[in-house]
C-alpha positions as CSV (number, residue, x, y, z in Angstrom):
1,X,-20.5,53.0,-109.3
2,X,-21.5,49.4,-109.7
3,X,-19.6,48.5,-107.0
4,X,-21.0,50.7,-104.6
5,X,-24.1,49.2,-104.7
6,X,-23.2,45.4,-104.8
7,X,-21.0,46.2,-101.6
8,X,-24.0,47.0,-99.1
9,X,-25.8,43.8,-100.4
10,X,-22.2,41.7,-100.1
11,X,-22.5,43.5,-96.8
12,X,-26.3,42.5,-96.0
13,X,-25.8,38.7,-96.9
14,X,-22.9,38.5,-94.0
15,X,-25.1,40.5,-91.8
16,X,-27.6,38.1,-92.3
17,X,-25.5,34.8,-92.2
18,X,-23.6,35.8,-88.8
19,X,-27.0,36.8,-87.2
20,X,-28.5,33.1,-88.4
21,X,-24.9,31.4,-86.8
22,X,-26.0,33.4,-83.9
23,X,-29.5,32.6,-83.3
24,X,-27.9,28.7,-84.0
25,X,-25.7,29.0,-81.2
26,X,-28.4,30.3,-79.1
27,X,-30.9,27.4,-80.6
28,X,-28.4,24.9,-79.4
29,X,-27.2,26.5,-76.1
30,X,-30.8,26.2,-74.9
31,X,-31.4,22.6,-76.6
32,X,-28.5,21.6,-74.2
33,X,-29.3,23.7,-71.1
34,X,-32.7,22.3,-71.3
35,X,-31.3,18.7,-72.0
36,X,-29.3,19.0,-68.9
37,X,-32.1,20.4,-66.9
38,X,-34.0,17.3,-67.9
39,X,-31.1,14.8,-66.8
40,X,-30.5,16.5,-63.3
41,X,-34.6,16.2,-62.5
42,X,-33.8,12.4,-63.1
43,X,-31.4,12.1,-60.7
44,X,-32.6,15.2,-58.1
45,X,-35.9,12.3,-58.1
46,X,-33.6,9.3,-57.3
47,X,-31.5,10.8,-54.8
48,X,-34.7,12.0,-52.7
49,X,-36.3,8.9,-53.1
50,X,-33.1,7.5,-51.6
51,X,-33.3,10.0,-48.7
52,X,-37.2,9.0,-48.2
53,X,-36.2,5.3,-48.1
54,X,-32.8,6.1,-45.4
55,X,-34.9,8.1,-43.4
56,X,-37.5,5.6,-42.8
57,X,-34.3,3.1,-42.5
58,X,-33.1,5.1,-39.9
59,X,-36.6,5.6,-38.3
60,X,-36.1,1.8,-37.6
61,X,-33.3,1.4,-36.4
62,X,-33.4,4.2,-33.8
63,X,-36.5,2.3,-32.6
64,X,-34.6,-0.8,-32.4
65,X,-32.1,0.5,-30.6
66,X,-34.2,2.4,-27.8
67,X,-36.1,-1.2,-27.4
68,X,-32.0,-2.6,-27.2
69,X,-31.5,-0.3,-24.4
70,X,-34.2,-0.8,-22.4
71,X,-33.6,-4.2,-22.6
72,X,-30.1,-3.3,-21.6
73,X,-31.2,-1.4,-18.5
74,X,-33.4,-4.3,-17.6
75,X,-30.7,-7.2,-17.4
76,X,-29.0,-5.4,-14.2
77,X,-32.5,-6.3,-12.4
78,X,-31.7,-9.8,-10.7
79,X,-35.5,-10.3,-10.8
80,X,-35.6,-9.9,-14.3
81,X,-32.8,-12.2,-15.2
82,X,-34.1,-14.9,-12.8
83,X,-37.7,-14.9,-14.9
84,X,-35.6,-15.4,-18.4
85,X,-33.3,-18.2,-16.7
86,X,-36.7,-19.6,-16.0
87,X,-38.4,-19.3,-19.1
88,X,-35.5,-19.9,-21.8
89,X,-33.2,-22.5,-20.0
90,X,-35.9,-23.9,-18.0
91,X,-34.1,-23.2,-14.5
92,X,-35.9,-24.0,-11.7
93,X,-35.4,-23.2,-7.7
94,X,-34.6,-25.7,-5.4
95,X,-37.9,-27.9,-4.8
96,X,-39.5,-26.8,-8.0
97,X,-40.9,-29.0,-11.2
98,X,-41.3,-28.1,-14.9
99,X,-43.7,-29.5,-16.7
100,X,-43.5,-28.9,-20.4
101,X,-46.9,-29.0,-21.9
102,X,-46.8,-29.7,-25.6
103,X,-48.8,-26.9,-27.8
């Protein structure tokens, strides 16, 4: 009869020992979900601040290269390329005299 009665306690001590091994494995599943949650902020932060920073790169250049095309569009003008010989290489007409004044 004595062992009847130690078996349910044998019994209650596992019970209680696999229900502590499972509320560790829980414990630690969440320690590590929450650890990885914390890492992946980090870089989810980085990677939009690298997206903010190419967007406004981008921004830029798409300016630049509207101004580029005008500018393009503008050299098939004869007018137009006659004024830049004549302010950057100094080119004058026939008859014409430059006079450089010193700033």
């Amino acid at each position: 009869m004595k062992e009847a009665t130690s078996s349910p306690t044998i019994n209650r001590k596992g019970q209680k020992r696999r229900m502590r091994f499972f509320f560790f494995f829980i414990l630690c599943f969440f320690v590590w979900t929450g650890y990885t949650l914390y890492l992946q902020s980090g870089v989810l932060s980085q990677k939009e601040a690298e997206l903010e920073a190419l967007k406004q790169e981008s921004a830029v250049l798409l300016q630049q290269q509207e101004e580029l095309t005008y500018e393009a569009s503008r050299l098939n003008d004869k007018e137009y390329l006659a004024e830049l010989a004549r302010k950057r290489i100094y080119y004058t007409k026939p008859g014409e005299s430059i006079y450089v004044i010193p700033e």
